[in-house]
Amino acid sequence: MRIGEVADKAGVSVRALRYYEEQDLLQAYRSPGGQRHYPDTAVPRVRLIQQLYAAGLPSRVVRQVLPCVDSGVAPPALLDQLVAERVRIEQRITDLLAVRDRLDDVIAITRDPDANCYHVL
């Protein structure tokens, strides 16, 4: 698959794909004309990379995680790091849920200020 196809199917920019290559997160081979070509597995791999980034993992951790995803085996030190990242993500989710609840209160008060005359903010 060419770079534009992968970008379109994965919902990322061509620039992002080039960055993933620079970070050794994604591999492509070059045609004799110098064009990048990716395997069919590139789209799900890019989506996984995006999810790992969205979870807040830095490139260096993503680079360590990808081979573990492929093999199903993680070294103990990486496993400890991933458990710590999971705890951090869980706390972030808790914090976001609290913010959402507060926003719900603000929305309710704004929509019907007389019915909700108390302030929990």
Short mmCIF file of N, CA and C in Angstrom, two decimals:
data_model
loop_
_atom_site.label_atom_id
_atom_site.label_comp_id
_atom_site.label_asym_id
_atom_site.label_seq_id
_atom_site.Cartn_x
_atom_site.Cartn_y
_atom_site.Cartn_z
N MET A 1 0.84 -1.17 0.00
CA MET A 1 0.00 0.00 0.00
C MET A 1 0.89 1.24 0.00
N ARG A 2 0.49 2.23 -0.73
CA ARG A 2 1.27 3.47 -0.76
C ARG A 2 0.92 4.35 0.42
N ILE A 3 1.76 5.31 0.69
CA ILE A 3 1.64 6.13 1.89
C ILE A 3 0.30 6.86 1.97
N GLY A 4 -0.18 7.37 0.86
CA GLY A 4 -1.46 8.08 0.85
C GLY A 4 -2.63 7.17 1.20
N GLU A 5 -2.58 5.94 0.72
CA GLU A 5 -3.64 4.98 1.02
C GLU A 5 -3.68 4.66 2.52
N VAL A 6 -2.51 4.42 3.07
CA VAL A 6 -2.42 4.11 4.50
C VAL A 6 -2.93 5.29 5.31
N ALA A 7 -2.51 6.49 4.95
CA ALA A 7 -2.94 7.69 5.67
C ALA A 7 -4.45 7.83 5.62
N ASP A 8 -5.04 7.65 4.45
CA ASP A 8 -6.50 7.78 4.31
C ASP A 8 -7.24 6.72 5.12
N LYS A 9 -6.81 5.47 4.99
CA LYS A 9 -7.50 4.38 5.67
C LYS A 9 -7.34 4.45 7.19
N ALA A 10 -6.19 4.92 7.65
CA ALA A 10 -5.93 5.00 9.09
C ALA A 10 -6.42 6.31 9.70
N GLY A 11 -6.73 7.27 8.84
CA GLY A 11 -7.22 8.56 9.34
C GLY A 11 -6.13 9.43 9.94
N VAL A 12 -4.93 9.35 9.38
CA VAL A 12 -3.81 10.16 9.85
C VAL A 12 -3.20 10.89 8.66
N SER A 13 -2.30 11.79 8.95
CA SER A 13 -1.63 12.52 7.87
C SER A 13 -0.43 11.72 7.36
N VAL A 14 -0.03 12.03 6.17
CA VAL A 14 1.18 11.45 5.60
C VAL A 14 2.37 11.82 6.47
N ARG A 15 2.35 13.03 6.98
CA ARG A 15 3.43 13.48 7.87
C ARG A 15 3.53 12.60 9.11
N ALA A 16 2.38 12.21 9.67
CA ALA A 16 2.37 11.33 10.84
C ALA A 16 3.03 10.00 10.51
N LEU A 17 2.74 9.46 9.34
CA LEU A 17 3.35 8.19 8.94
C LEU A 17 4.86 8.31 8.82
N ARG A 18 5.31 9.41 8.25
CA ARG A 18 6.75 9.63 8.15
C ARG A 18 7.38 9.73 9.54
N TYR A 19 6.69 10.40 10.45
CA TYR A 19 7.18 10.51 11.82
C TYR A 19 7.26 9.13 12.48
N TYR A 20 6.24 8.31 12.28
CA TYR A 20 6.25 6.97 12.86
C TYR A 20 7.44 6.16 12.33
N GLU A 21 7.74 6.35 11.06
CA GLU A 21 8.93 5.68 10.50
C GLU A 21 10.21 6.19 11.17
N GLU A 22 10.32 7.50 11.32
CA GLU A 22 11.50 8.09 11.97
C GLU A 22 11.68 7.57 13.39
N GLN A 23 10.57 7.30 14.07
CA GLN A 23 10.59 6.82 15.45
C GLN A 23 10.72 5.29 15.53
N ASP A 24 10.87 4.64 14.38
CA ASP A 24 10.95 3.17 14.29
C ASP A 24 9.70 2.48 14.83
N LEU A 25 8.56 3.08 14.60
CA LEU A 25 7.29 2.51 15.01
C LEU A 25 6.59 1.81 13.85
N LEU A 26 6.98 2.16 12.64
CA LEU A 26 6.35 1.66 11.44
C LEU A 26 7.42 1.49 10.38
N GLN A 27 7.34 0.39 9.64
CA GLN A 27 8.33 0.15 8.60
C GLN A 27 7.66 0.14 7.22
N ALA A 28 8.39 0.67 6.29
CA ALA A 28 7.97 0.65 4.88
C ALA A 28 9.17 0.23 4.07
N TYR A 29 8.90 -0.31 2.91
CA TYR A 29 10.01 -0.57 2.00
C TYR A 29 9.88 0.39 0.83
N ARG A 30 10.98 0.61 0.17
CA ARG A 30 11.00 1.57 -0.93
C ARG A 30 10.99 0.84 -2.27
N SER A 31 10.21 1.38 -3.17
CA SER A 31 10.20 0.85 -4.54
C SER A 31 11.47 1.33 -5.24
N PRO A 32 11.80 0.76 -6.40
CA PRO A 32 12.97 1.24 -7.13
C PRO A 32 12.90 2.74 -7.42
N GLY A 33 11.69 3.27 -7.50
CA GLY A 33 11.51 4.70 -7.73
C GLY A 33 11.56 5.53 -6.46
N GLY A 34 11.76 4.88 -5.33
CA GLY A 34 11.88 5.59 -4.06
C GLY A 34 10.57 5.80 -3.32
N GLN A 35 9.46 5.27 -3.83
CA GLN A 35 8.18 5.44 -3.15
C GLN A 35 8.05 4.47 -1.99
N ARG A 36 7.42 4.96 -0.91
CA ARG A 36 7.18 4.11 0.26
C ARG A 36 6.03 3.16 -0.04
N HIS A 37 6.20 1.92 0.40
CA HIS A 37 5.13 0.93 0.33
C HIS A 37 5.03 0.24 1.67
N TYR A 38 3.80 0.08 2.13
CA TYR A 38 3.54 -0.50 3.45
C TYR A 38 2.81 -1.83 3.30
N PRO A 39 3.02 -2.71 4.26
CA PRO A 39 2.27 -3.98 4.24
C PRO A 39 0.81 -3.73 4.61
N ASP A 40 -0.05 -4.71 4.37
CA ASP A 40 -1.47 -4.59 4.69
C ASP A 40 -1.69 -4.39 6.19
N THR A 41 -0.74 -4.80 7.00
CA THR A 41 -0.87 -4.67 8.45
C THR A 41 -0.62 -3.24 8.94
N ALA A 42 -0.24 -2.35 8.04
CA ALA A 42 0.13 -0.98 8.44
C ALA A 42 -1.05 -0.21 9.03
N VAL A 43 -2.23 -0.37 8.47
CA VAL A 43 -3.39 0.41 8.94
C VAL A 43 -3.74 0.06 10.40
N PRO A 44 -3.91 -1.23 10.72
CA PRO A 44 -4.19 -1.53 12.14
C PRO A 44 -3.02 -1.14 13.06
N ARG A 45 -1.80 -1.22 12.56
CA ARG A 45 -0.63 -0.84 13.35
C ARG A 45 -0.67 0.66 13.64
N VAL A 46 -1.00 1.46 12.64
CA VAL A 46 -1.09 2.91 12.83
C VAL A 46 -2.21 3.24 13.82
N ARG A 47 -3.32 2.56 13.72
CA ARG A 47 -4.42 2.80 14.67
C ARG A 47 -3.99 2.46 16.10
N LEU A 48 -3.23 1.39 16.26
CA LEU A 48 -2.72 1.03 17.58
C LEU A 48 -1.75 2.10 18.09
N ILE A 49 -0.88 2.56 17.23
CA ILE A 49 0.06 3.62 17.61
C ILE A 49 -0.72 4.86 18.06
N GLN A 50 -1.75 5.21 17.33
CA GLN A 50 -2.58 6.36 17.69
C GLN A 50 -3.22 6.16 19.06
N GLN A 51 -3.72 4.97 19.33
CA GLN A 51 -4.34 4.69 20.62
C GLN A 51 -3.32 4.80 21.76
N LEU A 52 -2.12 4.29 21.52
CA LEU A 52 -1.08 4.36 22.55
C LEU A 52 -0.68 5.80 22.81
N TYR A 53 -0.57 6.59 21.76
CA TYR A 53 -0.28 8.02 21.94
C TYR A 53 -1.42 8.71 22.67
N ALA A 54 -2.65 8.38 22.29
CA ALA A 54 -3.81 9.01 22.93
C ALA A 54 -3.86 8.68 24.43
N ALA A 55 -3.32 7.53 24.79
CA ALA A 55 -3.26 7.14 26.20
C ALA A 55 -2.16 7.89 26.94
N GLY A 56 -1.37 8.65 26.19
CA GLY A 56 -0.32 9.44 26.82
C GLY A 56 1.04 8.79 26.85
N LEU A 57 1.20 7.68 26.15
CA LEU A 57 2.50 7.02 26.13
C LEU A 57 3.46 7.75 25.20
N PRO A 58 4.69 7.97 25.62
CA PRO A 58 5.67 8.61 24.73
C PRO A 58 6.19 7.63 23.68
N SER A 59 6.81 8.15 22.65
CA SER A 59 7.32 7.33 21.54
C SER A 59 8.22 6.21 22.03
N ARG A 60 9.09 6.52 23.00
CA ARG A 60 10.05 5.50 23.44
C ARG A 60 9.33 4.31 24.07
N VAL A 61 8.21 4.56 24.77
CA VAL A 61 7.44 3.46 25.36
C VAL A 61 6.67 2.74 24.28
N VAL A 62 6.08 3.48 23.36
CA VAL A 62 5.35 2.86 22.25
C VAL A 62 6.30 1.94 21.48
N ARG A 63 7.52 2.39 21.26
CA ARG A 63 8.52 1.58 20.55
C ARG A 63 8.80 0.27 21.29
N GLN A 64 8.76 0.30 22.62
CA GLN A 64 8.98 -0.91 23.41
C GLN A 64 7.74 -1.81 23.43
N VAL A 65 6.57 -1.21 23.38
CA VAL A 65 5.33 -1.97 23.48
C VAL A 65 5.01 -2.73 22.20
N LEU A 66 5.26 -2.14 21.06
CA LEU A 66 4.84 -2.76 19.79
C LEU A 66 5.37 -4.18 19.60
N PRO A 67 6.65 -4.46 19.85
CA PRO A 67 7.10 -5.84 19.71
C PRO A 67 6.39 -6.79 20.69
N CYS A 68 6.04 -6.29 21.86
CA CYS A 68 5.32 -7.11 22.85
C CYS A 68 3.91 -7.43 22.36
N VAL A 69 3.30 -6.48 21.68
CA VAL A 69 1.97 -6.72 21.10
C VAL A 69 2.08 -7.82 20.05
N ASP A 70 3.14 -7.77 19.26
CA ASP A 70 3.34 -8.77 18.22
C ASP A 70 3.62 -10.16 18.79
N SER A 71 4.44 -10.21 19.83
CA SER A 71 4.86 -11.50 20.37
C SER A 71 3.97 -12.00 21.50
N GLY A 72 3.26 -11.09 22.16
CA GLY A 72 2.46 -11.49 23.31
C GLY A 72 3.27 -11.64 24.58
N VAL A 73 4.53 -11.20 24.55
CA VAL A 73 5.43 -11.32 25.70
C VAL A 73 6.05 -9.97 25.99
N ALA A 74 6.06 -9.60 27.29
CA ALA A 74 6.67 -8.33 27.69
C ALA A 74 7.70 -8.60 28.77
N PRO A 75 8.86 -7.94 28.69
CA PRO A 75 9.84 -8.08 29.76
C PRO A 75 9.28 -7.53 31.06
N PRO A 76 9.69 -8.08 32.21
CA PRO A 76 9.15 -7.64 33.50
C PRO A 76 9.26 -6.13 33.74
N ALA A 77 10.37 -5.53 33.38
CA ALA A 77 10.53 -4.08 33.61
C ALA A 77 9.51 -3.29 32.80
N LEU A 78 9.28 -3.69 31.57
CA LEU A 78 8.29 -3.01 30.74
C LEU A 78 6.89 -3.25 31.29
N LEU A 79 6.63 -4.45 31.74
CA LEU A 79 5.34 -4.76 32.32
C LEU A 79 5.06 -3.86 33.52
N ASP A 80 6.06 -3.66 34.38
CA ASP A 80 5.91 -2.76 35.53
C ASP A 80 5.60 -1.34 35.07
N GLN A 81 6.30 -0.90 34.02
CA GLN A 81 6.07 0.44 33.49
C GLN A 81 4.66 0.57 32.93
N LEU A 82 4.19 -0.47 32.25
CA LEU A 82 2.85 -0.43 31.68
C LEU A 82 1.78 -0.45 32.76
N VAL A 83 2.02 -1.19 33.83
CA VAL A 83 1.08 -1.19 34.95
C VAL A 83 1.00 0.21 35.55
N ALA A 84 2.15 0.87 35.70
CA ALA A 84 2.16 2.24 36.22
C ALA A 84 1.42 3.18 35.28
N GLU A 85 1.60 3.01 33.98
CA GLU A 85 0.88 3.84 33.00
C GLU A 85 -0.62 3.59 33.10
N ARG A 86 -1.00 2.35 33.32
CA ARG A 86 -2.43 2.03 33.44
C ARG A 86 -3.02 2.72 34.68
N VAL A 87 -2.29 2.72 35.77
CA VAL A 87 -2.75 3.40 36.99
C VAL A 87 -2.92 4.89 36.70
N ARG A 88 -1.95 5.48 35.98
CA ARG A 88 -2.03 6.90 35.63
C ARG A 88 -3.25 7.17 34.76
N ILE A 89 -3.51 6.31 33.80
CA ILE A 89 -4.66 6.47 32.90
C ILE A 89 -5.96 6.33 33.70
N GLU A 90 -6.00 5.37 34.60
CA GLU A 90 -7.20 5.18 35.43
C GLU A 90 -7.50 6.43 36.25
N GLN A 91 -6.46 7.05 36.80
CA GLN A 91 -6.65 8.29 37.57
C GLN A 91 -7.15 9.40 36.67
N ARG A 92 -6.61 9.45 35.47
CA ARG A 92 -7.04 10.47 34.51
C ARG A 92 -8.52 10.30 34.16
N ILE A 93 -8.94 9.05 33.99
CA ILE A 93 -10.35 8.76 33.70
C ILE A 93 -11.22 9.23 34.86
N THR A 94 -10.80 8.92 36.08
CA THR A 94 -11.55 9.34 37.26
C THR A 94 -11.67 10.86 37.30
N ASP A 95 -10.56 11.53 37.04
CA ASP A 95 -10.58 13.00 37.04
C ASP A 95 -11.50 13.55 35.95
N LEU A 96 -11.44 12.96 34.78
CA LEU A 96 -12.30 13.41 33.68
C LEU A 96 -13.78 13.17 33.98
N LEU A 97 -14.10 12.05 34.61
CA LEU A 97 -15.48 11.79 34.99
C LEU A 97 -15.99 12.83 35.98
N ALA A 98 -15.13 13.22 36.91
CA ALA A 98 -15.51 14.26 37.88
C ALA A 98 -15.76 15.59 37.18
N VAL A 99 -14.91 15.92 36.22
CA VAL A 99 -15.09 17.16 35.45
C VAL A 99 -16.39 17.08 34.65
N ARG A 100 -16.66 15.94 34.05
CA ARG A 100 -17.90 15.78 33.30
C ARG A 100 -19.11 15.99 34.19
N ASP A 101 -19.08 15.42 35.39
CA ASP A 101 -20.20 15.59 36.32
C ASP A 101 -20.39 17.05 36.70
N ARG A 102 -19.30 17.75 36.90
CA ARG A 102 -19.42 19.18 37.22
C ARG A 102 -19.99 19.96 36.05
N LEU A 103 -19.57 19.60 34.85
CA LEU A 103 -20.13 20.25 33.65
C LEU A 103 -21.61 19.97 33.52
N ASP A 104 -22.02 18.74 33.84
CA ASP A 104 -23.45 18.41 33.81
C ASP A 104 -24.22 19.32 34.77
N ASP A 105 -23.64 19.57 35.95
CA ASP A 105 -24.29 20.47 36.91
C ASP A 105 -24.42 21.88 36.33
N VAL A 106 -23.36 22.36 35.72
CA VAL A 106 -23.38 23.70 35.13
C VAL A 106 -24.44 23.78 34.02
N ILE A 107 -24.50 22.75 33.20
CA ILE A 107 -25.48 22.72 32.12
C ILE A 107 -26.89 22.72 32.69
N ALA A 108 -27.12 21.90 33.70
CA ALA A 108 -28.45 21.84 34.31
C ALA A 108 -28.85 23.18 34.92
N ILE A 109 -27.94 23.81 35.63
CA ILE A 109 -28.23 25.11 36.25
C ILE A 109 -28.49 26.17 35.18
N THR A 110 -27.72 26.13 34.12
CA THR A 110 -27.87 27.11 33.05
C THR A 110 -29.19 26.93 32.31
N ARG A 111 -29.58 25.69 32.10
CA ARG A 111 -30.83 25.44 31.38
C ARG A 111 -32.07 25.80 32.20
N ASP A 112 -32.00 25.57 33.49
CA ASP A 112 -33.16 25.82 34.34
C ASP A 112 -32.69 26.34 35.69
N PRO A 113 -32.30 27.62 35.74
CA PRO A 113 -31.72 28.15 36.96
C PRO A 113 -32.67 28.15 38.16
N ASP A 114 -33.98 28.25 37.94
CA ASP A 114 -34.93 28.28 39.06
C ASP A 114 -35.07 26.90 39.70
N ALA A 115 -35.06 25.85 38.91
CA ALA A 115 -35.24 24.49 39.45
C ALA A 115 -33.99 24.03 40.22
N ASN A 116 -32.86 24.57 39.86
CA ASN A 116 -31.61 24.17 40.50
C ASN A 116 -30.97 25.40 41.15
N CYS A 117 -31.53 25.83 42.23
CA CYS A 117 -31.06 27.07 42.83
C CYS A 117 -29.83 26.88 43.72
N TYR A 118 -29.38 25.67 43.82
CA TYR A 118 -28.16 25.41 44.61
C TYR A 118 -26.95 25.40 43.68
N HIS A 119 -25.80 25.62 44.23
CA HIS A 119 -24.57 25.63 43.45
C HIS A 119 -23.60 24.62 44.05
N VAL A 120 -23.19 23.67 43.24
CA VAL A 120 -22.27 22.63 43.69
C VAL A 120 -20.88 22.84 43.11
N LEU A 121 -20.67 23.98 42.52
CA LEU A 121 -19.38 24.25 41.91
C LEU A 121 -18.48 24.74 42.98
#
